[in-house]
Amino acid sequence: MRYFCFMIIVVILSITVPVSAGYRELFEKEFLSKPWSSEILEESACVECHTSEAMPVELRSIPQEWQLSWHYQNDVSCHDCHGGDSTDATMSMSHKRGFTGTPKYTEVPEQCGKCHIGILEHYIESGHGKALKETGDGPNCVTCHGAHNIQQVSIDIINAQRCSKCHSYDRAKMMKQALFLTDEKIEKIDEDLKQLRSKGVYPEKEEKRLFDTQAKFRTLFHSIDVARVKSETDFYTEQLDSIEADVQKTYDQLAFRRKFSTFLMLIFAGSWIVASYISKSYKD
Ligand code: HEC
Ligand code: HEC
Ligand code: HEC
Ligand code: HEC
Ligand code: HEC
């Protein structure tokens, strides 16, 4: 009879454990294959010297701002933007080591565009990019995102204060309206995915799909072409609907697993009672 109970436990464990291990495995695989995640920030001579007493006071806030930024969290450091050698304090800022210094106002997009390639392409073709090139009047990346304190974006970057400096806010508002529904959908799916994570499920595949779709969609803004955003909205709605449906499936599976585990627990408890009753009466 002991053997019988033991077998029940083994069967239950073998049904429930692989389910959660599967998710963990998937998480580790996905996480390690993400670009940037494997590269751990080494000690940087730039950061060390720029936080030291040697620094003019007015420049000391820069590393502090950077440490609060989304770039910091993603291992994008001083030398990734300014060039130079972060491992050798004496030669760090030598042009021989690729140091490019502070970019001029008109050079900023090229600097950021080294990594944000798709965005640079849209930007260069846009009214903003052309104005920057031709008259120096267009906004550059820093005008809207900042340089050292860059955060994850939201549609609220488009606001009256920022967007009415050079022209009427009406144009900006039309763009915001065109982006609004798709943006809201992205936020909602993002919330749902966070919820799943908090329940111990790691929906990497959906997270990756959302990340890719969101990155493509948010690139589109930089064309500042309202008609274009409107005409591509159907495409993005379709993509997001499909991700949403898969997220819903995961929710349903989760509910099913919960019910199934309860069911197994009941069987287990029932078997235990029966088994101990039989073994007791057998001994008697
Ligand atoms: C994402 C790219 C990026 C990163 C990362 C970055 N910078 Fe900059 N930095 C810029 C840009 C663009 C400017 C010029 C625009 C501005 O001054 O706002 C600039 C300007 C500066 C300036 C000149 C400021 C002035 O007022 O003359 C200093 C000094 C500087 N950065 C140091 C650093 C240090 C130190 C780090 C690392 C802690 C760092 N930067 C990280 C993009 C970056
Ligand atoms: C040994 C100290 C030291 C190290 C190491 C150092 N810096 Fe600097 N850096 C300074 C000082 C001091 C200034 C201010 C110079 C001035 O105002 O004349 C400065 C100025 C700058 C500026 C603005 C002036 C310019 O030439 O455009 C940038 C950008 C910059 N540093 C980036 C970096 C980066 C990137 C690294 C690492 C690759 C780095 N620094 C390493 C001391 C250092
Ligand atoms: C060395 C590569 C690199 C450079 C140069 C760079 N970035 Fe980034 N940036 C990244 C990475 C990596 C991320 C994090 C992944 C992501 O969120 O897309 C990021 C994220 C961002 C985000 C947040 C995106 C989000 O998810 O909401 C903004 C905004 C941004 N960068 C703007 C800039 C601007 C402006 C510059 C130039 C001043 C710049 N970046 C220069 C690599 C770079
Ligand atoms: C530094 C100045 C400046 C700022 C700040 C600025 N713009 Fe512009 N914007 C321009 C210029 C210059 C043009 C192109 C010339 C024109 O059509 O007036 C333009 C054109 C536009 C257009 C029309 C494009 C077209 O092809 O019809 C839109 C839409 C727009 N901007 C949106 C925004 C939004 C949204 C913001 C805020 C996030 C913003 N702008 C902030 C300078 C600026
Ligand atoms: C006129 C203001 C403005 C300018 C100029 C601008 N951006 Fe943006 N950027 C935005 C807005 C607004 C969004 C969010 C769009 C949305 O929510 O759909 C955004 C989104 C982004 C994102 C997030 C994309 C993602 O993966 O989620 C990155 C990265 C970025 N910008 C980088 C840049 C770079 C690099 C430049 C310069 C070449 C630049 N931006 C110029 C306003 C601007």
Short mmCIF file of C-alpha atoms and ligand atoms in Angstrom, two decimals:
data_model
loop_
_atom_site.label_atom_id
_atom_site.label_comp_id
_atom_site.label_asym_id
_atom_site.label_seq_id
_atom_site.Cartn_x
_atom_site.Cartn_y
_atom_site.Cartn_z
CA MET A 1 0.00 0.00 0.00
CA ARG A 2 2.88 2.41 0.79
CA TYR A 3 4.14 1.60 -2.68
CA PHE A 4 0.76 2.49 -4.13
CA CYS A 5 0.76 5.89 -2.43
CA PHE A 6 4.34 6.51 -3.51
CA MET A 7 3.36 5.77 -7.10
CA ILE A 8 0.51 8.29 -6.91
CA ILE A 9 2.92 10.96 -5.69
CA VAL A 10 5.38 10.16 -8.49
CA VAL A 11 2.62 10.34 -11.09
CA ILE A 12 1.36 13.68 -9.79
CA LEU A 13 4.85 15.17 -9.65
CA SER A 14 5.65 13.99 -13.15
CA ILE A 15 2.49 15.66 -14.45
CA THR A 16 2.84 19.03 -12.71
CA VAL A 17 6.60 19.73 -12.54
CA PRO A 18 7.53 19.68 -16.25
CA VAL A 19 4.87 22.30 -16.99
CA SER A 20 6.65 24.97 -14.93
CA ALA A 21 10.15 23.76 -15.84
CA GLY A 22 9.21 24.13 -19.51
CA TYR A 23 8.44 27.81 -19.01
CA ARG A 24 11.63 28.41 -17.10
CA GLU A 25 13.68 26.71 -19.78
CA LEU A 26 12.02 28.79 -22.45
CA PHE A 27 12.69 31.94 -20.43
CA GLU A 28 16.38 31.17 -20.06
CA LYS A 29 16.76 30.35 -23.72
CA GLU A 30 15.00 33.52 -24.86
CA PHE A 31 16.68 35.75 -22.32
CA LEU A 32 20.19 34.61 -23.16
CA SER A 33 19.60 34.99 -26.87
CA LYS A 34 18.49 38.61 -26.55
CA PRO A 35 21.06 41.02 -27.95
CA TRP A 36 22.76 43.23 -25.32
CA SER A 37 21.68 41.08 -22.38
CA SER A 38 24.87 39.03 -22.22
CA GLU A 39 27.17 42.03 -22.17
CA ILE A 40 27.65 43.10 -18.57
CA LEU A 41 28.82 46.68 -18.03
CA GLU A 42 32.50 46.55 -17.17
CA GLU A 43 34.19 49.17 -15.12
CA SER A 44 34.42 52.25 -17.28
CA ALA A 45 37.27 54.76 -17.07
CA CYS A 46 34.87 57.37 -18.54
CA VAL A 47 32.36 56.95 -15.71
CA GLU A 48 35.04 56.81 -13.03
CA CYS A 49 36.77 60.02 -14.07
CA HIS A 50 33.56 61.84 -14.93
CA THR A 51 32.19 61.22 -11.43
CA SER A 52 35.45 62.27 -9.73
CA GLU A 53 36.60 65.57 -8.23
CA ALA A 54 38.62 66.18 -11.42
CA MET A 55 35.40 66.99 -13.23
CA PRO A 56 34.09 70.54 -13.67
CA VAL A 57 30.99 70.73 -11.44
CA GLU A 58 28.62 71.61 -14.29
CA LEU A 59 29.43 68.31 -16.03
CA ARG A 60 29.12 66.04 -13.00
CA SER A 61 25.38 65.53 -13.31
CA ILE A 62 25.84 63.73 -16.65
CA PRO A 63 26.85 60.28 -15.30
CA GLN A 64 24.10 60.58 -12.67
CA GLU A 65 21.47 61.22 -15.32
CA TRP A 66 22.83 58.41 -17.44
CA GLN A 67 22.64 55.97 -14.53
CA LEU A 68 18.89 56.56 -14.35
CA SER A 69 18.41 56.03 -18.08
CA TRP A 70 17.02 53.15 -20.10
CA HIS A 71 20.34 53.04 -21.99
CA TYR A 72 22.18 52.33 -18.73
CA GLN A 73 19.81 49.41 -18.10
CA ASN A 74 20.60 48.12 -21.57
CA ASP A 75 24.39 48.47 -21.26
CA VAL A 76 24.73 51.44 -23.60
CA SER A 77 27.61 53.42 -22.13
CA CYS A 78 29.50 56.69 -22.73
CA HIS A 79 31.89 55.27 -25.33
CA ASP A 80 29.02 53.74 -27.32
CA CYS A 81 27.89 57.27 -28.18
CA HIS A 82 31.05 59.37 -27.84
CA GLY A 83 33.63 56.80 -28.93
CA GLY A 84 36.96 56.60 -27.13
CA ASP A 85 38.53 53.89 -25.00
CA SER A 86 36.73 53.11 -21.76
CA THR A 87 39.44 50.71 -20.55
CA ASP A 88 42.39 53.11 -20.57
CA ALA A 89 42.01 56.28 -18.48
CA THR A 90 45.05 58.01 -19.93
CA MET A 91 44.02 57.57 -23.58
CA SER A 92 40.22 57.51 -23.16
CA MET A 93 39.51 60.75 -24.92
CA SER A 94 42.10 60.41 -27.63
CA HIS A 95 40.88 60.75 -31.19
CA LYS A 96 43.32 57.95 -32.00
CA ARG A 97 41.06 55.68 -29.93
CA GLY A 98 37.97 56.80 -31.81
CA PHE A 99 36.83 59.58 -29.46
CA THR A 100 34.43 61.84 -31.33
CA GLY A 101 33.66 64.36 -28.57
CA THR A 102 30.37 66.22 -28.20
CA PRO A 103 28.32 65.91 -31.38
CA LYS A 104 27.16 69.17 -32.99
CA TYR A 105 23.39 69.78 -33.05
CA THR A 106 23.20 68.64 -36.69
CA GLU A 107 25.37 65.55 -36.08
CA VAL A 108 23.25 64.02 -33.35
CA PRO A 109 20.91 61.95 -35.57
CA GLU A 110 23.86 60.16 -37.20
CA GLN A 111 25.27 59.36 -33.76
CA CYS A 112 22.03 57.85 -32.45
CA GLY A 113 21.29 56.28 -35.84
CA LYS A 114 24.33 54.00 -35.54
CA CYS A 115 22.04 51.79 -33.47
CA HIS A 116 18.54 53.09 -34.25
CA ILE A 117 18.92 52.48 -37.96
CA GLY A 118 15.25 52.30 -39.02
CA ILE A 119 14.41 55.43 -37.07
CA LEU A 120 17.24 57.37 -38.69
CA GLU A 121 15.97 56.36 -42.14
CA HIS A 122 12.47 57.64 -41.42
CA TYR A 123 13.82 60.76 -39.76
CA ILE A 124 16.13 61.75 -42.63
CA GLU A 125 13.24 61.61 -45.12
CA SER A 126 10.90 63.55 -42.82
CA GLY A 127 10.13 67.26 -42.71
CA HIS A 128 12.08 67.37 -39.46
CA GLY A 129 15.18 65.69 -40.92
CA LYS A 130 15.13 67.83 -44.02
CA ALA A 131 14.72 71.02 -42.01
CA LEU A 132 17.67 70.05 -39.83
CA LYS A 133 19.86 69.43 -42.83
CA GLU A 134 18.82 72.43 -44.89
CA THR A 135 18.34 75.19 -42.34
CA GLY A 136 19.38 73.69 -39.00
CA ASP A 137 15.86 74.46 -37.71
CA GLY A 138 14.46 70.93 -37.36
CA PRO A 139 14.37 69.14 -34.01
CA ASN A 140 17.08 66.48 -33.55
CA CYS A 141 16.75 63.29 -31.46
CA VAL A 142 17.85 65.07 -28.28
CA THR A 143 15.15 67.76 -28.67
CA CYS A 144 12.50 65.10 -28.05
CA HIS A 145 14.32 62.35 -26.07
CA GLY A 146 17.14 64.09 -24.22
CA ALA A 147 20.73 62.83 -24.39
CA HIS A 148 21.71 61.28 -21.04
CA ASN A 149 18.42 60.79 -19.24
CA ILE A 150 16.68 58.86 -22.04
CA GLN A 151 13.66 56.87 -20.88
CA GLN A 152 11.35 54.36 -22.51
CA VAL A 153 9.01 56.24 -24.76
CA SER A 154 5.31 56.88 -24.62
CA ILE A 155 3.03 58.83 -26.87
CA ASP A 156 3.06 61.60 -24.25
CA ILE A 157 6.34 62.84 -25.70
CA ILE A 158 3.95 64.61 -28.05
CA ASN A 159 2.71 67.48 -25.95
CA ALA A 160 1.88 71.14 -26.38
CA GLN A 161 4.95 72.34 -24.56
CA ARG A 162 7.46 70.43 -26.68
CA CYS A 163 5.69 70.49 -30.01
CA SER A 164 4.62 74.12 -30.21
CA LYS A 165 8.10 75.61 -30.01
CA CYS A 166 8.53 75.75 -33.77
CA HIS A 167 5.03 75.43 -35.26
CA SER A 168 1.42 75.28 -34.15
CA TYR A 169 0.46 72.35 -31.92
CA ASP A 170 -2.35 71.39 -34.34
CA ARG A 171 -0.05 69.38 -36.58
CA ALA A 172 1.39 67.50 -33.64
CA LYS A 173 -2.07 66.82 -32.29
CA MET A 174 -3.21 65.26 -35.55
CA MET A 175 -0.23 62.93 -35.37
CA LYS A 176 -1.03 62.02 -31.78
CA GLN A 177 -4.62 61.20 -32.72
CA ALA A 178 -3.43 58.99 -35.57
CA LEU A 179 -1.13 57.04 -33.23
CA PHE A 180 -3.51 56.89 -30.30
CA LEU A 181 -5.56 53.70 -30.79
CA THR A 182 -2.64 51.52 -31.86
CA ASP A 183 -0.53 52.87 -29.03
CA GLU A 184 -3.29 52.13 -26.53
CA LYS A 185 -3.52 48.56 -27.80
CA ILE A 186 0.23 48.10 -27.37
CA GLU A 187 0.00 49.36 -23.79
CA LYS A 188 -2.88 47.01 -23.02
CA ILE A 189 -1.11 43.89 -24.32
CA ASP A 190 1.99 44.97 -22.43
CA GLU A 191 -0.09 45.13 -19.22
CA ASP A 192 -1.54 41.67 -19.89
CA LEU A 193 1.94 40.22 -20.41
CA LYS A 194 3.11 41.80 -17.14
CA GLN A 195 0.11 40.22 -15.40
CA LEU A 196 1.05 36.80 -16.76
CA ARG A 197 4.60 37.26 -15.52
CA SER A 198 3.33 38.14 -12.06
CA LYS A 199 1.44 34.84 -12.11
CA GLY A 200 4.69 32.96 -12.83
CA VAL A 201 4.15 32.47 -16.55
CA TYR A 202 6.83 33.75 -18.91
CA PRO A 203 5.26 34.44 -22.31
CA GLU A 204 8.57 35.16 -24.09
CA LYS A 205 7.29 34.46 -27.55
CA GLU A 206 4.48 36.99 -27.26
CA GLU A 207 6.79 39.47 -25.53
CA LYS A 208 9.24 39.26 -28.37
CA ARG A 209 6.51 39.67 -30.98
CA LEU A 210 5.12 42.68 -29.14
CA PHE A 211 8.59 44.20 -28.84
CA ASP A 212 9.22 43.81 -32.59
CA THR A 213 5.81 45.14 -33.62
CA GLN A 214 6.04 48.05 -31.19
CA ALA A 215 9.55 48.95 -32.36
CA LYS A 216 8.40 49.01 -35.99
CA PHE A 217 5.29 51.01 -35.20
CA ARG A 218 7.07 53.57 -33.05
CA THR A 219 9.63 54.03 -35.79
CA LEU A 220 6.82 55.21 -38.03
CA PHE A 221 6.24 58.35 -35.96
CA HIS A 222 9.57 59.73 -37.14
CA SER A 223 8.26 60.11 -40.67
CA ILE A 224 5.88 62.74 -39.14
CA ASP A 225 3.64 61.78 -42.04
CA VAL A 226 0.08 61.58 -40.67
CA ALA A 227 -1.37 60.09 -43.87
CA ARG A 228 1.24 57.33 -43.81
CA VAL A 229 0.56 56.46 -40.18
CA LYS A 230 -3.15 56.20 -40.96
CA SER A 231 -2.63 54.02 -44.02
CA GLU A 232 -0.39 51.56 -42.12
CA THR A 233 -2.64 51.36 -39.07
CA ASP A 234 -4.64 48.38 -40.41
CA PHE A 235 -1.48 46.35 -40.77
CA TYR A 236 -0.45 46.98 -37.16
CA THR A 237 -3.96 46.36 -35.84
CA GLU A 238 -3.88 42.93 -37.47
CA GLN A 239 -0.49 42.07 -35.95
CA LEU A 240 -1.57 43.20 -32.51
CA ASP A 241 -4.88 41.33 -32.70
CA SER A 242 -3.00 38.14 -33.42
CA ILE A 243 -0.65 38.66 -30.44
CA GLU A 244 -3.64 39.48 -28.25
CA ALA A 245 -5.37 36.24 -29.27
CA ASP A 246 -2.28 34.21 -28.30
CA VAL A 247 -2.05 35.98 -24.96
CA GLN A 248 -5.70 35.11 -24.33
CA LYS A 249 -4.91 31.47 -25.14
CA THR A 250 -2.16 31.47 -22.52
CA TYR A 251 -4.62 32.90 -20.00
CA ASP A 252 -7.08 30.11 -20.82
CA GLN A 253 -4.36 27.46 -20.48
CA LEU A 254 -3.37 28.93 -17.13
CA ALA A 255 -6.95 28.71 -15.88
CA PHE A 256 -7.15 25.13 -17.13
CA ARG A 257 -3.90 24.16 -15.41
CA ARG A 258 -5.17 25.67 -12.15
CA LYS A 259 -8.36 23.64 -12.35
CA PHE A 260 -6.46 20.52 -13.35
CA SER A 261 -4.03 20.84 -10.42
CA THR A 262 -6.95 21.21 -8.01
CA PHE A 263 -8.50 18.14 -9.57
CA LEU A 264 -5.25 16.18 -9.10
CA MET A 265 -4.93 17.37 -5.51
CA LEU A 266 -8.44 16.11 -4.80
CA ILE A 267 -7.65 12.72 -6.37
CA PHE A 268 -4.44 12.61 -4.38
CA ALA A 269 -6.16 13.43 -1.10
CA GLY A 270 -8.93 10.93 -1.88
CA SER A 271 -6.46 8.17 -2.75
CA TRP A 272 -4.47 8.91 0.39
CA ILE A 273 -7.52 8.51 2.60
CA VAL A 274 -8.60 5.32 0.85
CA ALA A 275 -5.06 3.94 0.91
CA SER A 276 -4.49 4.62 4.61
CA TYR A 277 -7.93 3.19 5.37
CA ILE A 278 -7.15 -0.03 3.42
CA SER A 279 -3.67 -0.38 4.93
CA LYS A 280 -5.13 0.14 8.40
CA SER A 281 -7.82 -2.48 7.92
CA TYR A 282 -5.21 -4.80 6.34
CA LYS A 283 -3.03 -4.50 9.49
CA ASP A 284 -6.09 -5.08 11.67
C1 HEC B 1 22.88 57.84 -26.01
C2 HEC B 1 24.10 58.50 -26.35
C3 HEC B 1 24.93 59.09 -25.24
C4 HEC B 1 25.43 58.45 -24.13
C5 HEC B 1 25.22 57.02 -23.70
C6 HEC B 1 26.23 59.43 -23.43
N1 HEC B 1 26.20 60.64 -24.09
FE1 HEC B 1 27.17 62.33 -23.59
N2 HEC B 1 26.23 63.37 -25.05
C7 HEC B 1 25.41 62.81 -26.01
C8 HEC B 1 24.91 63.86 -26.89
C9 HEC B 1 23.95 63.64 -28.05
C10 HEC B 1 25.46 65.07 -26.42
C11 HEC B 1 25.25 66.47 -27.00
C12 HEC B 1 23.87 67.00 -26.75
C13 HEC B 1 23.71 67.59 -25.39
O1 HEC B 1 24.65 68.25 -24.91
O2 HEC B 1 22.64 67.46 -24.79
C14 HEC B 1 26.30 64.72 -25.29
C15 HEC B 1 27.06 65.64 -24.56
C16 HEC B 1 28.01 65.28 -23.58
C17 HEC B 1 28.92 66.17 -22.92
C18 HEC B 1 29.05 67.68 -23.17
C19 HEC B 1 28.03 68.38 -22.33
C20 HEC B 1 28.21 69.88 -22.37
O3 HEC B 1 27.38 70.54 -21.73
O4 HEC B 1 29.14 70.37 -23.02
C21 HEC B 1 29.66 65.44 -22.01
C22 HEC B 1 30.73 65.95 -21.06
C23 HEC B 1 29.20 64.07 -22.11
N3 HEC B 1 28.20 64.01 -23.06
C24 HEC B 1 29.69 63.02 -21.36
C25 HEC B 1 29.13 61.77 -21.30
C26 HEC B 1 29.50 60.76 -20.33
C27 HEC B 1 30.57 60.90 -19.28
C28 HEC B 1 28.71 59.67 -20.57
C29 HEC B 1 28.63 58.38 -19.78
C30 HEC B 1 28.33 58.53 -18.37
C31 HEC B 1 27.86 60.01 -21.70
N4 HEC B 1 28.14 61.29 -22.10
C32 HEC B 1 26.94 59.16 -22.27
C33 HEC B 1 25.07 61.47 -26.12
C34 HEC B 1 25.40 60.47 -25.20
C1 HEC B 2 40.97 61.04 -16.55
C2 HEC B 2 39.69 61.69 -16.62
C3 HEC B 2 38.78 61.46 -17.81
C4 HEC B 2 38.51 60.29 -18.44
C5 HEC B 2 39.10 58.91 -18.18
C6 HEC B 2 37.49 60.61 -19.44
N1 HEC B 2 37.19 61.93 -19.40
FE1 HEC B 2 35.85 62.92 -20.62
N2 HEC B 2 36.39 64.69 -19.80
C7 HEC B 2 37.23 64.83 -18.71
C8 HEC B 2 37.31 66.25 -18.36
C9 HEC B 2 38.12 66.86 -17.20
C10 HEC B 2 36.47 66.94 -19.29
C11 HEC B 2 36.19 68.44 -19.32
C12 HEC B 2 37.10 69.07 -20.28
C13 HEC B 2 36.83 70.52 -20.45
O1 HEC B 2 35.76 71.00 -20.07
O2 HEC B 2 37.72 71.17 -21.01
C14 HEC B 2 35.90 65.92 -20.16
C15 HEC B 2 35.05 66.19 -21.22
C16 HEC B 2 34.38 65.24 -21.97
C17 HEC B 2 33.43 65.52 -23.01
C18 HEC B 2 32.98 66.89 -23.50
C19 HEC B 2 34.08 67.65 -24.16
C20 HEC B 2 34.41 67.17 -25.53
O3 HEC B 2 35.61 67.04 -25.84
O4 HEC B 2 33.50 66.94 -26.34
C21 HEC B 2 32.97 64.31 -23.47
C22 HEC B 2 31.94 64.07 -24.55
C23 HEC B 2 33.68 63.28 -22.72
N3 HEC B 2 34.52 63.87 -21.82
C24 HEC B 2 33.48 61.93 -22.88
C25 HEC B 2 34.32 60.96 -22.33
C26 HEC B 2 34.25 59.55 -22.69
C27 HEC B 2 33.28 58.93 -23.68
C28 HEC B 2 35.23 58.90 -21.98
C29 HEC B 2 35.61 57.42 -22.01
C30 HEC B 2 35.85 56.85 -23.32
C31 HEC B 2 35.89 59.92 -21.15
N4 HEC B 2 35.31 61.15 -21.40
C32 HEC B 2 36.93 59.66 -20.29
C33 HEC B 2 37.92 63.84 -18.07
C34 HEC B 2 37.93 62.49 -18.42
C1 HEC B 3 25.23 51.80 -29.05
C2 HEC B 3 23.88 51.72 -29.53
C3 HEC B 3 22.93 52.87 -29.21
C4 HEC B 3 23.14 54.22 -29.44
C5 HEC B 3 24.35 54.91 -30.04
C6 HEC B 3 21.90 54.87 -29.03
N1 HEC B 3 21.01 53.94 -28.56
FE1 HEC B 3 19.11 54.28 -27.93
N2 HEC B 3 18.92 52.34 -27.36
C7 HEC B 3 19.86 51.36 -27.58
C8 HEC B 3 19.42 50.12 -26.96
C9 HEC B 3 20.15 48.80 -26.96
C10 HEC B 3 18.16 50.40 -26.36
C11 HEC B 3 17.29 49.44 -25.55
C12 HEC B 3 16.46 48.57 -26.42
C13 HEC B 3 15.21 49.27 -26.80
O1 HEC B 3 14.45 49.65 -25.91
O2 HEC B 3 15.01 49.46 -28.02
C14 HEC B 3 17.87 51.80 -26.65
C15 HEC B 3 16.71 52.47 -26.27
C16 HEC B 3 16.39 53.77 -26.63
C17 HEC B 3 15.13 54.43 -26.34
C18 HEC B 3 13.94 53.81 -25.61
C19 HEC B 3 13.16 52.91 -26.53
C20 HEC B 3 11.96 52.28 -25.85
O3 HEC B 3 11.95 51.04 -25.76
O4 HEC B 3 11.06 52.99 -25.43
C21 HEC B 3 15.20 55.70 -26.86
C22 HEC B 3 14.12 56.77 -26.81
C23 HEC B 3 16.53 55.83 -27.44
N3 HEC B 3 17.21 54.64 -27.29
C24 HEC B 3 17.00 57.00 -28.03
C25 HEC B 3 18.33 57.20 -28.41
C26 HEC B 3 18.88 58.49 -28.76
C27 HEC B 3 18.12 59.79 -28.79
C28 HEC B 3 20.22 58.28 -29.04
C29 HEC B 3 21.27 59.30 -29.39
C30 HEC B 3 21.42 60.44 -28.48
C31 HEC B 3 20.47 56.85 -28.89
N4 HEC B 3 19.30 56.25 -28.49
C32 HEC B 3 21.69 56.24 -29.11
C33 HEC B 3 21.05 51.50 -28.26
C34 HEC B 3 21.60 52.71 -28.65
C1 HEC B 4 12.95 72.53 -33.24
C2 HEC B 4 11.71 72.86 -33.93
C3 HEC B 4 10.61 71.81 -33.96
C4 HEC B 4 10.06 71.11 -32.90
C5 HEC B 4 10.46 71.18 -31.42
C6 HEC B 4 9.02 70.27 -33.47
N1 HEC B 4 8.94 70.47 -34.82
FE1 HEC B 4 7.61 69.58 -36.10
N2 HEC B 4 8.38 70.65 -37.67
C7 HEC B 4 9.48 71.49 -37.59
C8 HEC B 4 9.85 71.92 -38.92
C9 HEC B 4 11.01 72.86 -39.26
C10 HEC B 4 8.94 71.29 -39.81
C11 HEC B 4 8.95 71.31 -41.34
C12 HEC B 4 8.69 72.62 -41.93
C13 HEC B 4 7.23 72.89 -41.88
O1 HEC B 4 6.48 72.17 -42.53
O2 HEC B 4 6.83 73.82 -41.16
C14 HEC B 4 8.00 70.53 -38.97
C15 HEC B 4 6.91 69.81 -39.46
C16 HEC B 4 6.10 68.98 -38.67
C17 HEC B 4 4.96 68.25 -39.18
C18 HEC B 4 4.39 68.28 -40.58
C19 HEC B 4 5.12 67.36 -41.49
C20 HEC B 4 4.57 67.41 -42.90
O3 HEC B 4 5.22 66.77 -43.73
O4 HEC B 4 3.53 68.01 -43.13
C21 HEC B 4 4.46 67.50 -38.13
C22 HEC B 4 3.29 66.51 -38.16
C23 HEC B 4 5.29 67.80 -36.98
N3 HEC B 4 6.27 68.73 -37.35
C24 HEC B 4 5.12 67.22 -35.74
C25 HEC B 4 5.86 67.57 -34.61
C26 HEC B 4 5.66 66.96 -33.31
C27 HEC B 4 4.69 65.85 -33.00
C28 HEC B 4 6.55 67.57 -32.46
C29 HEC B 4 6.74 67.32 -30.99
C30 HEC B 4 7.00 65.94 -30.56
C31 HEC B 4 7.29 68.56 -33.22
N4 HEC B 4 6.85 68.52 -34.52
C32 HEC B 4 8.26 69.39 -32.70
C33 HEC B 4 10.13 71.87 -36.44
C34 HEC B 4 9.89 71.41 -35.15
C1 HEC B 5 9.77 65.51 -32.83
C2 HEC B 5 10.12 64.64 -31.74
C3 HEC B 5 11.02 63.45 -32.01
C4 HEC B 5 12.22 63.44 -32.68
C5 HEC B 5 12.93 64.57 -33.39
C6 HEC B 5 12.72 62.08 -32.56
N1 HEC B 5 11.83 61.30 -31.85
FE1 HEC B 5 12.04 59.35 -31.36
N2 HEC B 5 10.13 59.27 -30.69
C7 HEC B 5 9.27 60.37 -30.60
C8 HEC B 5 7.94 59.92 -30.23
C9 HEC B 5 6.71 60.77 -30.05
C10 HEC B 5 8.02 58.50 -30.07
C11 HEC B 5 6.89 57.54 -29.67
C12 HEC B 5 6.04 57.19 -30.87
C13 HEC B 5 4.90 56.27 -30.52
O1 HEC B 5 4.55 56.12 -29.34
O2 HEC B 5 4.32 55.70 -31.46
C14 HEC B 5 9.42 58.14 -30.35
C15 HEC B 5 9.93 56.86 -30.26
C16 HEC B 5 11.30 56.58 -30.34
C17 HEC B 5 11.92 55.31 -30.00
C18 HEC B 5 11.20 54.09 -29.45
C19 HEC B 5 11.00 53.02 -30.48
C20 HEC B 5 10.64 51.71 -29.79
O3 HEC B 5 11.32 50.75 -30.08
O4 HEC B 5 9.72 51.68 -28.97
C21 HEC B 5 13.27 55.42 -30.22
C22 HEC B 5 14.34 54.37 -30.01
C23 HEC B 5 13.49 56.76 -30.74
N3 HEC B 5 12.28 57.43 -30.79
C24 HEC B 5 14.73 57.25 -31.13
C25 HEC B 5 14.89 58.44 -31.86
C26 HEC B 5 16.09 58.80 -32.59
C27 HEC B 5 17.34 57.96 -32.68
C28 HEC B 5 15.87 60.02 -33.15
C29 HEC B 5 16.77 60.82 -34.06
C30 HEC B 5 17.16 60.22 -35.33
C31 HEC B 5 14.51 60.42 -32.76
N4 HEC B 5 13.96 59.43 -31.99
C32 HEC B 5 13.93 61.65 -33.08
C33 HEC B 5 9.63 61.68 -30.82
C34 HEC B 5 10.76 62.10 -31.51
#
